[in-house]
């Protein structure tokens, strides 16, 4: 049987099963036994309550409810297994115990149905702790088919889109999200014990400040005014410190209009807290104690293992300045670099890419990102950041080029960001002014002046320590989860409805129809400007040395700290994966390129970009449209195999 026939037969079989389930429901409803009219079922135990405390339950009446996950029907007696929040338990259903009619109804139940069971706890001859049913009640009819139990639900895209099925089929996923809830509860418990007040601040704001990120924008019809979704919690929480609430925190969703990768989702959970009359050293002490408490509370140990690497939260966390860390891992001492010209020269020497707008402090930070971050596996505080990248932070009195700021790192990831908060309104206005200049130069992540916040500072804010924690990354580490989507119940996904993706004018997709009866799409190119051909000739021998190959995109993600670069993991037809970086993030989101077939030059010398070796170049078509550059990544028919050479 051909593949097309097999697919057609599978679809027909599935449709038959789905129809049969609906027929069973109609039959029940016609008989006055509509399960959807049941509004309540009172239980007295979960599955694991009985199994873990069996001696107390043996021979006593148990009432449980859950989803039917397995059923083995025999003549007069059958077994099934139901799953609830805490686990699963076997049910023994005998015709003599439940009655002849109810037994017939039980035999018609489907995997996925939700049932309530009343019976007696007992142990089978094989030693299985079970319930001998006296009543089985259908509480909800499942009209869909669960994935086959043996293979489970493994496709990641389906798992994220249908998390409800993922939670049913994968016990480890359910455990992750139960732990996430416990992590949040432990954070609140610790902060409550330290006298912090939990507060709530606006999500819809006129000025999205407090972080370097591009906001989402929306329009509020009632006021006929544009608003932004918050990118941080900072500026409103500091207003509360001004108001005399000396210890405040908020755990809430923030929104950043950035790319998707294993550590970034456009909406994520941030916790920020602020404490009057302390500084960034006080925030370090709080962070150590908080992380230890949460790990002990949730995992029962301060030693955690992530991706096979043990990290010990019980030991004192390392504390190192950014200057010392860069010197340690790159060999460059920025104490000896006194001008922007010198900083640019050493960046070029070390292959660190920078932009014209970058100042000396920005270049120091680029060195840190390129040479240091990956080494910070054990808990580490990196202190004293340059003022250029810290617009809301107090300067160090003894060295005003640097600020009283730290970032907390584990596993090479930034886990938290903390300041001795800037409370000088005059200095803060100058910092905002510098940020406005960056915005004017095209930096979409720059802060904008917040006059009300400046007014609050003029009223007077005490010396204050503040910190922001990435809750999702904390959950990733404490649950050993590989990607941020594994700890978000409903991560952001590209719509399956193609029409909803329309609207990027600079990303025109040209469909090349092949086959009879398919009309070619007519596209207006009158506003498109193309570079003149043959302005510079390349001799044939040079051109012929370029090795153009077909490559398949196995993975694609945004490069951290870069607004432009995407990192591609490619199948080039060899046994080794090829990594190529391409500055096309303005035109494409990473997830939409996974699985595509592209063209690359594969024999270029490796080039370090943002600390990553890029081995080749992906080919794009560039044009100008209405004064703006447009770009299309060259993609070809998926039937062409990886490694095919272009002539």
C-alpha positions as semicolon CSV with decimal commas, in nm:
position;residue;x (nm);y (nm);z (nm)
1;X;0,000;0,000;0,000
2;X;0,141;0,345;-0,095
3;X;0,199;0,621;0,161
4;X;-0,092;0,824;0,024
5;X;-0,324;0,525;0,058
6;X;-0,203;0,461;0,414
7;X;-0,266;0,824;0,510
8;X;-0,612;0,816;0,359
9;X;-0,697;0,493;0,538
10;X;-0,572;0,632;0,872
11;X;-0,790;0,942;0,831
12;X;-1,091;0,727;0,747
13;X;-1,029;0,509;1,055
14;X;-0,997;0,815;1,278
15;X;-1,317;0,968;1,144
16;X;-1,495;0,639;1,211
17;X;-1,373;0,638;1,574
18;X;-1,473;1,001;1,629
19;X;-1,821;0,933;1,485
20;X;-1,858;0,629;1,709
21;X;-1,787;0,843;2,019
22;X;-2,047;1,099;1,919
23;X;-2,295;0,819;1,854
24;X;-2,237;0,683;2,205
25;X;-2,300;1,028;2,350
26;X;-2,622;1,066;2,149
27;X;-2,734;0,724;2,271
28;X;-2,673;0,824;2,635
29;X;-2,855;1,154;2,590
30;X;-3,152;0,978;2,430
31;X;-3,169;0,745;2,730
32;X;-3,169;1,040;2,972
33;X;-2,811;0,975;3,086
34;X;-2,636;1,283;2,949
35;X;-2,300;1,301;3,136
36;X;-2,273;1,673;3,069
37;X;-2,574;1,738;3,293
38;X;-2,380;1,612;3,597
39;X;-2,260;1,914;3,794
40;X;-2,075;1,758;4,087
41;X;-1,901;1,445;4,211
42;X;-1,776;1,431;4,571
43;X;-1,447;1,245;4,620
44;X;-1,279;1,146;4,944
45;X;-0,931;1,069;4,806
46;X;-0,684;1,097;4,521
47;X;-0,517;0,789;4,377
48;X;-0,185;0,834;4,556
49;X;-0,353;0,910;4,889
50;X;-0,478;0,553;4,883
51;X;-0,161;0,391;4,747
52;X;0,078;0,583;4,973
53;X;-0,132;0,526;5,287
54;X;-0,275;0,189;5,194
55;X;-0,287;0,043;5,543
56;X;-0,530;0,317;5,648
57;X;-0,748;0,262;5,340
58;X;-0,754;-0,116;5,302
59;X;-1,111;-0,249;5,320
60;X;-1,259;0,102;5,346
61;X;-1,477;0,287;5,099
62;X;-1,284;0,507;4,855
63;X;-1,442;0,756;4,615
64;X;-1,210;0,873;4,337
65;X;-1,244;1,041;3,999
66;X;-1,020;1,084;3,698
67;X;-0,955;1,012;3,333
68;X;-0,982;0,657;3,197
69;X;-0,634;0,575;3,059
70;X;-0,654;0,198;3,019
71;X;-0,931;-0,063;2,996
72;X;-0,916;-0,441;2,963
73;X;-1,263;-0,592;2,924
74;X;-1,323;-0,959;3,001
75;X;-1,641;-1,162;3,044
76;X;-1,786;-1,084;3,383
77;X;-1,501;-0,878;3,527
78;X;-1,272;-0,610;3,384
79;X;-0,982;-0,386;3,483
80;X;-0,924;-0,022;3,406
81;X;-0,688;0,251;3,521
82;X;-0,784;0,608;3,601
83;X;-0,551;0,905;3,629
84;X;-0,600;1,209;3,852
85;X;-0,388;1,502;3,970
86;X;-0,156;1,296;4,187
87;X;-0,115;0,976;3,985
88;X;-0,321;0,674;3,881
89;X;-0,487;0,369;4,034
90;X;-0,626;0,042;3,905
91;X;-1,001;-0,022;3,922
92;X;-1,153;-0,373;3,929
93;X;-1,504;-0,372;3,782
94;X;-1,712;-0,690;3,821
95;X;-2,065;-0,740;3,687
96;X;-2,176;-0,892;4,019
97;X;-2,061;-0,581;4,211
98;X;-2,187;-0,299;3,988
99;X;-2,492;-0,467;3,831
100;X;-2,564;-0,603;3,484
101;X;-2,677;-0,277;3,317
102;X;-2,400;-0,058;3,464
103;X;-2,147;-0,322;3,356
104;X;-2,272;-0,304;2,997
105;X;-2,237;0,075;3,014
106;X;-1,885;0,043;3,156
107;X;-1,780;-0,176;2,864
108;X;-1,884;0,104;2,624
109;X;-1,657;0,362;2,791
110;X;-1,369;0,500;2,584
111;X;-1,011;0,585;2,675
112;X;-1,013;0,952;2,773
113;X;-1,357;0,948;2,935
114;X;-1,374;1,105;3,282
115;X;-1,532;0,880;3,542
116;X;-1,614;0,873;3,911
117;X;-1,562;0,548;4,101
118;X;-1,693;0,433;4,438
119;X;-1,559;0,112;4,586
120;X;-1,339;-0,064;4,839
121;X;-0,959;-0,046;4,853
122;X;-0,804;-0,392;4,814
123;X;-0,494;-0,568;4,680
124;X;-0,511;-0,797;4,376
125;X;-0,345;-1,143;4,362
126;X;-0,049;-0,980;4,186
127;X;-0,007;-0,727;4,469
128;X;-0,155;-0,425;4,287
129;X;-0,323;-0,176;4,521
130;X;-0,662;-0,120;4,361
131;X;-1,026;-0,029;4,413
132;X;-1,301;-0,292;4,385
133;X;-1,576;-0,080;4,225
134;X;-1,936;-0,081;4,340
135;X;-2,032;0,219;4,122
136;X;-1,880;0,368;3,805
137;X;-2,025;0,699;3,685
138;X;-1,947;0,860;3,350
139;X;-1,888;1,229;3,432
140;X;-1,769;1,359;3,095
141;X;-1,753;1,198;2,751
142;X;-1,427;1,241;2,558
143;X;-1,507;1,306;2,192
144;X;-1,142;1,316;2,083
145;X;-0,877;1,042;2,072
146;X;-0,573;1,059;2,300
147;X;-0,229;0,974;2,157
148;X;-0,146;0,605;2,162
149;X;-0,014;0,527;2,511
150;X;0,299;0,335;2,408
151;X;0,443;0,615;2,194
152;X;0,293;0,897;2,399
153;X;0,289;1,259;2,287
154;X;0,643;1,347;2,179
155;X;0,608;1,607;1,903
156;X;0,715;1,933;2,071
157;X;0,503;2,163;1,855
158;X;0,187;1,964;1,935
159;X;0,284;1,943;2,302
160;X;0,311;2,322;2,332
161;X;-0,004;2,393;2,130
162;X;-0,213;2,129;2,310
163;X;-0,068;2,150;2,661
164;X;-0,387;1,994;2,799
165;X;-0,304;1,671;2,611
166;X;0,064;1,701;2,708
167;X;-0,033;1,713;3,077
168;X;-0,252;1,404;3,036
169;X;0,008;1,195;2,853
170;X;0,337;1,301;3,014
171;X;0,368;1,269;3,391
172;X;0,701;1,455;3,399
173;X;0,537;1,759;3,235
174;X;0,267;1,765;3,502
175;X;0,537;1,736;3,768
176;X;0,724;2,034;3,618
177;X;0,422;2,260;3,644
178;X;0,333;2,144;3,992
179;X;0,691;2,233;4,091
180;X;0,656;2,571;3,920
181;X;0,355;2,646;4,137
182;X;0,547;2,539;4,447
183;X;0,845;2,758;4,345
184;X;0,620;3,064;4,325
185;X;0,461;2,975;4,659
186;X;0,808;2,938;4,817
187;X;0,921;3,276;4,681
188;X;0,613;3,442;4,830
189;X;0,662;3,256;5,159
190;X;1,022;3,375;5,192
191;X;0,950;3,736;5,101
192;X;0,648;3,744;5,333
193;X;0,870;3,626;5,617
194;X;1,106;3,916;5,539
195;X;0,827;4,174;5,562
196;X;0,775;4,242;5,190
197;X;0,434;4,352;5,061
198;X;0,309;4,199;4,735
199;X;0,156;4,467;4,510
200;X;0,014;4,501;4,159
201;X;0,102;4,772;3,907
202;X;-0,033;4,860;3,559
203;X;0,031;4,644;3,252
204;X;-0,101;4,906;3,009
205;X;0,132;5,206;3,026
206;X;0,192;5,525;2,831
207;X;0,571;5,491;2,870
208;X;0,724;5,143;2,882
209;X;1,047;5,193;3,075
210;X;1,274;5,018;3,321
211;X;1,452;4,784;3,078
212;X;1,628;4,775;2,741
213;X;1,357;4,615;2,528
214;X;1,116;4,693;2,245
215;X;0,756;4,708;2,371
216;X;0,432;4,585;2,219
217;X;0,195;4,867;2,128
218;X;-0,183;4,880;2,136
219;X;-0,465;5,133;2,114
220;X;-0,718;5,206;2,387
221;X;-1,040;5,294;2,206
222;X;-1,223;5,455;2,499
223;X;-0,949;5,716;2,546
224;X;-0,846;5,717;2,179
225;X;-0,487;5,688;2,296
226;X;-0,195;5,460;2,219
227;X;-0,059;5,249;2,504
228;X;0,225;5,002;2,547
229;X;0,243;4,675;2,735
230;X;0,493;4,699;3,019
231;X;0,846;4,568;2,967
232;X;0,936;4,578;3,336
233;X;0,785;4,648;3,679
234;X;1,047;4,892;3,800
235;X;0,923;5,248;3,769
236;X;0,587;5,196;3,940
237;X;0,738;4,995;4,225
238;X;0,987;5,276;4,290
239;X;0,696;5,519;4,309
240;X;0,567;5,304;4,597
241;X;0,903;5,330;4,775
242;X;0,866;5,709;4,741
243;X;0,519;5,669;4,896
244;X;0,665;5,502;5,205
245;X;0,599;5,132;5,134
246;X;0,952;5,032;5,234
247;X;0,956;4,672;5,106
248;X;0,751;4,587;4,796
249;X;0,754;4,321;4,528
250;X;0,546;4,211;4,232
251;X;0,534;3,883;4,040
252;X;0,377;3,953;3,705
253;X;0,378;3,910;3,330
254;X;0,586;4,151;3,124
255;X;0,596;4,175;2,745
256;X;0,894;4,230;2,516
257;X;0,862;4,246;2,139
258;X;1,164;4,029;2,070
259;X;1,250;3,692;1,920
260;X;1,174;3,340;2,039
261;X;1,441;3,092;2,146
262;X;1,509;2,839;2,420
263;X;1,539;3,114;2,685
264;X;1,313;3,389;2,552
265;X;0,936;3,419;2,514
266;X;0,768;3,751;2,433
267;X;0,557;3,729;2,749
268;X;0,728;3,599;3,060
269;X;0,707;3,614;3,439
270;X;0,926;3,868;3,615
271;X;0,960;3,935;3,984
272;X;1,093;4,271;4,095
273;X;1,141;4,382;4,453
274;X;1,258;4,704;4,613
275;X;1,379;4,766;4,967
276;X;1,440;5,108;5,117
277;X;1,757;5,186;5,314
278;X;1,973;4,914;5,158
279;X;2,197;4,882;4,851
280;X;2,305;4,623;4,595
281;X;2,504;4,434;4,858
282;X;2,179;4,388;5,050
283;X;2,022;4,255;4,729
284;X;2,307;4,001;4,694
285;X;2,245;3,870;5,044
286;X;1,871;3,850;4,978
287;X;1,929;3,662;4,649
288;X;2,155;3,400;4,810
289;X;1,909;3,339;5,091
290;X;1,605;3,333;4,859
291;X;1,752;3,081;4,614
292;X;1,867;2,852;4,897
293;X;1,526;2,868;5,063
294;X;1,333;2,796;4,742
295;X;1,554;2,501;4,642
296;X;1,534;2,347;4,990
297;X;1,157;2,404;5,010
298;X;1,077;2,260;4,665
299;X;1,354;2,004;4,603
300;X;1,464;1,922;4,958
301;X;1,828;2,007;4,876
302;X;2,046;2,307;4,788
303;X;2,233;2,104;4,525
304;X;2,061;2,111;4,188
305;X;2,151;1,931;3,867
306;X;2,081;2,094;3,531
307;X;2,163;1,913;3,209
308;X;2,398;1,685;3,403
309;X;2,586;1,971;3,573
310;X;2,566;2,009;3,951
311;X;2,529;2,359;4,095
312;X;2,558;2,412;4,469
313;X;2,338;2,684;4,615
314;X;2,458;2,598;4,964
315;X;2,806;2,746;4,915
316;X;2,871;3,123;4,924
317;X;2,807;3,271;4,580
318;X;3,112;3,407;4,399
319;X;3,134;3,787;4,370
320;X;3,343;3,943;4,090
321;X;3,345;4,280;3,914
322;X;3,276;4,299;3,540
323;X;3,624;4,447;3,489
324;X;3,791;4,155;3,670
325;X;3,574;3,897;3,494
326;X;3,663;4,037;3,148
327;X;4,031;4,046;3,242
328;X;4,013;3,688;3,374
329;X;3,851;3,533;3,067
330;X;3,963;3,759;2,779
331;X;4,301;3,881;2,900
332;X;4,200;4,244;2,835
333;X;4,229;4,489;3,127
334;X;3,984;4,773;3,069
335;X;4,145;4,960;3,359
336;X;4,426;5,027;3,111
337;X;4,184;5,146;2,839
338;X;4,109;5,515;2,883
339;X;3,938;5,623;2,560
340;X;3,673;5,511;2,314
341;X;3,940;5,491;2,044
342;X;4,143;5,243;2,253
343;X;3,831;5,038;2,329
344;X;3,741;5,014;1,959
345;X;4,098;4,916;1,871
346;X;4,109;4,628;2,120
347;X;3,760;4,517;2,009
348;X;3,879;4,494;1,648
349;X;4,189;4,308;1,763
350;X;3,978;4,052;1,953
351;X;3,708;4,021;1,684
352;X;3,433;4,177;1,898
353;X;3,174;4,344;1,676
354;X;3,041;4,683;1,785
355;X;2,826;4,961;1,641
356;X;2,912;5,328;1,588
357;X;2,681;5,430;1,873
358;X;2,864;5,211;2,125
359;X;3,073;5,387;2,388
360;X;3,360;5,246;2,596
361;X;3,123;5,098;2,856
362;X;2,914;4,932;2,586
363;X;3,226;4,769;2,441
364;X;3,327;4,641;2,786
365;X;2,983;4,480;2,809
366;X;3,025;4,324;2,462
367;X;3,354;4,170;2,583
368;X;3,172;4,035;2,887
369;X;2,901;3,876;2,673
370;X;3,149;3,726;2,428
371;X;3,418;3,596;2,663
372;X;3,273;3,562;3,014
373;X;2,905;3,459;3,034
374;X;2,947;3,096;2,928
375;X;3,195;3,035;3,214
376;X;2,958;3,150;3,490
377;X;2,807;2,810;3,568
378;X;2,814;2,816;3,949
379;X;2,615;3,092;4,126
380;X;2,802;3,418;4,060
381;X;2,738;3,788;4,114
382;X;2,897;4,007;3,845
383;X;2,923;4,357;3,994
384;X;2,992;4,717;3,895
385;X;2,861;4,762;3,540
386;X;2,951;5,063;3,324
387;X;2,717;5,360;3,346
388;X;2,639;5,350;2,972
389;X;2,436;5,029;3,011
390;X;2,283;5,114;3,351
391;X;2,051;5,415;3,308
392;X;1,863;5,367;3,637
393;X;2,155;5,285;3,868
394;X;2,363;5,483;4,120
395;X;2,719;5,556;4,018
396;X;3,001;5,426;4,237
397;X;3,116;5,731;4,437
398;X;3,483;5,635;4,404
399;X;3,458;5,562;4,028
400;X;3,161;5,733;3,857
401;X;3,223;5,557;3,523
402;X;3,075;5,248;3,689
403;X;2,757;5,178;3,882
404;X;2,646;4,985;4,189
405;X;2,482;4,712;3,984
406;X;2,516;4,334;3,967
407;X;2,380;4,056;3,751
408;X;2,334;3,711;3,902
409;X;2,449;3,423;3,680
410;X;2,402;3,046;3,688
411;X;2,460;2,796;3,410
412;X;2,594;3,081;3,196
413;X;2,253;3,254;3,214
414;X;2,160;3,588;3,360
415;X;1,916;3,501;3,640
416;X;1,869;3,841;3,805
417;X;1,965;4,207;3,767
418;X;2,003;4,438;4,067
419;X;2,095;4,799;4,149
420;X;2,161;5,046;4,418
421;X;1,875;5,247;4,275
422;X;1,938;5,593;4,135
423;X;1,744;5,842;4,348
424;X;1,901;6,167;4,223
425;X;1,635;6,325;3,997
426;X;1,885;6,556;3,826
427;X;2,120;6,270;3,736
428;X;1,818;6,058;3,633
429;X;1,702;6,329;3,391
430;X;2,046;6,334;3,230
431;X;2,039;5,953;3,196
432;X;1,698;5,973;3,029
433;X;1,837;6,240;2,795
434;X;2,118;6,005;2,693
435;X;1,864;5,731;2,633
436;X;1,654;5,965;2,416
437;X;1,963;6,032;2,203
438;X;2,009;5,657;2,154
439;X;1,643;5,626;2,055
440;X;1,693;5,903;1,800
441;X;1,982;5,700;1,655
442;X;1,749;5,405;1,601
443;X;1,787;5,208;1,926
444;X;1,436;5,062;1,968
445;X;1,525;4,932;2,315
446;X;1,624;5,270;2,462
447;X;1,425;5,416;2,754
448;X;1,217;5,731;2,712
449;X;1,183;6,015;2,962
450;X;0,914;5,947;3,223
451;X;0,818;6,287;3,367
452;X;0,590;6,147;3,638
453;X;0,866;5,916;3,758
454;X;1,107;6,212;3,768
455;X;0,847;6,404;3,969
456;X;0,830;6,114;4,216
457;X;1,209;6,124;4,256
458;X;1,190;6,499;4,318
459;X;0,942;6,432;4,599
460;X;1,221;6,217;4,742
461;X;1,315;5,848;4,738
462;X;1,532;5,700;5,016
463;X;1,846;5,498;4,935
464;X;1,703;5,179;4,789
465;X;1,816;4,840;4,666
466;X;1,620;4,676;4,386
467;X;1,634;4,354;4,186
468;X;1,452;4,176;3,905
469;X;1,436;3,795;3,888
470;X;1,350;3,591;3,580
471;X;1,102;3,346;3,731
472;X;1,089;3,128;3,418
473;X;1,465;3,071;3,417
474;X;1,454;2,992;3,788
475;X;1,190;2,731;3,709
476;X;1,399;2,593;3,421
477;X;1,698;2,536;3,651
478;X;1,500;2,390;3,940
479;X;1,305;2,150;3,715
480;X;1,593;2,063;3,476
481;X;1,391;2,189;3,177
482;X;1,576;2,246;2,849
483;X;1,367;2,534;2,710
484;X;1,158;2,819;2,847
485;X;0,855;2,675;2,666
486;X;0,884;2,368;2,888
487;X;0,802;2,580;3,195
488;X;0,532;2,798;3,033
489;X;0,193;2,632;3,027
490;X;0,092;2,812;2,708
491;X;0,399;2,953;2,527
492;X;0,362;3,195;2,237
493;X;0,330;3,004;1,909
494;X;0,301;3,108;1,548
495;X;-0,061;3,079;1,438
496;X;-0,155;2,773;1,233
497;X;-0,393;3,002;1,042
498;X;-0,174;3,131;0,759
499;X;-0,393;3,437;0,702
500;X;-0,310;3,571;1,048
501;X;0,056;3,596;0,951
502;X;-0,009;3,843;0,669
503;X;0,099;4,203;0,705
504;X;0,478;4,221;0,677
505;X;0,502;4,440;0,370
506;X;0,875;4,399;0,332
507;X;0,846;4,019;0,332
508;X;0,663;3,943;0,011
509;X;0,634;3,571;-0,047
510;X;0,637;3,470;-0,411
511;X;0,460;3,141;-0,481
512;X;0,602;2,962;-0,783
513;X;0,321;2,731;-0,892
514;X;0,429;2,417;-1,075
515;X;0,188;2,208;-1,278
516;X;-0,097;2,253;-1,516
517;X;-0,388;2,479;-1,433
518;X;-0,206;2,687;-1,164
519;X;-0,190;3,055;-1,257
520;X;0,125;3,247;-1,168
521;X;0,079;3,514;-0,897
522;X;0,098;3,868;-1,039
523;X;0,308;4,098;-0,818
524;X;0,363;4,474;-0,860
525;X;0,738;4,545;-0,866
526;X;0,703;4,910;-0,979
527;X;0,824;5,046;-0,643
528;X;1,119;4,808;-0,618
529;X;1,474;4,923;-0,681
530;X;1,739;4,667;-0,774
531;X;2,115;4,723;-0,769
532;X;2,259;4,765;-1,122
533;X;2,414;4,445;-1,256
534;X;2,784;4,397;-1,317
535;X;2,906;4,709;-1,138
536;X;3,201;4,499;-1,024
537;X;3,306;4,193;-1,217
538;X;3,434;3,878;-1,049
539;X;3,659;3,657;-1,259
540;X;3,524;3,312;-1,330
541;X;3,804;3,132;-1,144
542;X;3,726;3,318;-0,819
543;X;3,352;3,261;-0,853
544;X;3,396;2,892;-0,930
545;X;3,577;2,838;-0,597
546;X;3,262;2,924;-0,399
547;X;3,090;2,604;-0,291
548;X;2,711;2,664;-0,303
549;X;2,513;2,387;-0,130
550;X;2,155;2,311;-0,037
551;X;2,107;2,312;0,342
552;X;1,814;2,214;0,565
553;X;1,736;2,432;0,870
554;X;1,732;2,199;1,173
555;X;1,723;2,476;1,430
556;X;1,705;2,854;1,439
557;X;1,720;3,091;1,736
558;X;1,791;3,454;1,815
559;X;2,146;3,525;1,930
560;X;2,126;3,660;2,288
561;X;2,205;4,032;2,321
562;X;2,184;4,083;1,944
563;X;1,891;4,253;1,772
564;X;1,998;4,141;1,424
565;X;2,155;3,796;1,435
566;X;1,987;3,459;1,397
567;X;2,180;3,140;1,467
568;X;2,106;2,860;1,219
569;X;2,187;2,493;1,284
570;X;2,200;2,330;0,942
571;X;2,213;1,989;0,779
572;X;2,455;2,033;0,490
573;X;2,456;1,669;0,384
574;X;2,752;1,572;0,603
575;X;2,760;1,398;0,939
576;X;2,841;1,728;1,117
577;X;2,591;2,003;1,189
578;X;2,687;2,340;1,042
579;X;2,630;2,667;1,231
580;X;2,582;2,989;1,036
581;X;2,489;3,329;1,179
582;X;2,291;3,570;0,962
583;X;2,179;3,927;1,036
584;X;1,822;3,884;0,914
585;X;1,620;3,896;1,239
586;X;1,449;4,217;1,121
587;X;1,285;4,014;0,844
588;X;1,222;3,671;0,998
589;X;1,133;3,515;1,332
590;X;1,340;3,204;1,412
591;X;1,057;2,952;1,441
592;X;0,919;3,024;1,093
593;X;1,249;2,916;0,931
594;X;1,287;2,577;1,100
595;X;1,244;2,301;0,841
596;X;1,308;2,528;0,542
597;X;1,548;2,438;0,258
598;X;1,798;2,713;0,175
599;X;2,120;2,785;-0,013
600;X;2,455;2,854;0,155
601;X;2,821;2,902;0,067
602;X;2,994;2,639;0,280
603;X;3,366;2,683;0,212
604;X;3,422;3,026;0,369
605;X;3,669;3,050;0,661
606;X;3,496;3,042;1,004
607;X;3,418;3,384;1,148
608;X;3,353;3,461;1,516
609;X;3,034;3,663;1,573
610;X;2,910;3,735;1,929
611;X;3,139;3,457;2,050
612;X;2,992;3,200;1,807
613;X;3,180;3,052;1,510
614;X;2,985;3,112;1,188
615;X;3,086;2,864;0,920
616;X;2,952;2,994;0,591
617;X;2,693;3,232;0,449
618;X;2,323;3,189;0,378
619;X;2,215;3,347;0,050
620;X;1,949;3,619;0,050
621;X;1,800;3,845;-0,215
622;X;1,819;4,215;-0,124
623;X;1,627;4,502;-0,283
624;X;1,501;4,849;-0,202
625;X;1,131;4,927;-0,182
626;X;0,999;5,278;-0,112
627;X;1,335;5,380;0,029
628;X;1,358;5,086;0,268
629;X;1,572;4,776;0,233
630;X;1,385;4,451;0,184
631;X;1,532;4,103;0,214
632;X;1,417;3,752;0,126
633;X;1,610;3,445;0,234
634;X;1,655;3,227;-0,072
635;X;1,447;2,912;-0,012
636;X;1,407;2,623;-0,255
637;X;1,195;2,312;-0,302
638;X;1,206;2,082;0,002
639;X;1,247;1,783;-0,233
640;X;1,609;1,886;-0,300
641;X;1,836;1,688;-0,063
642;X;2,075;1,852;0,182
643;X;2,426;1,879;0,042
644;X;2,318;1,905;-0,323
645;X;2,574;2,121;-0,504
646;X;2,472;2,417;-0,719
647;X;2,634;2,468;-1,058
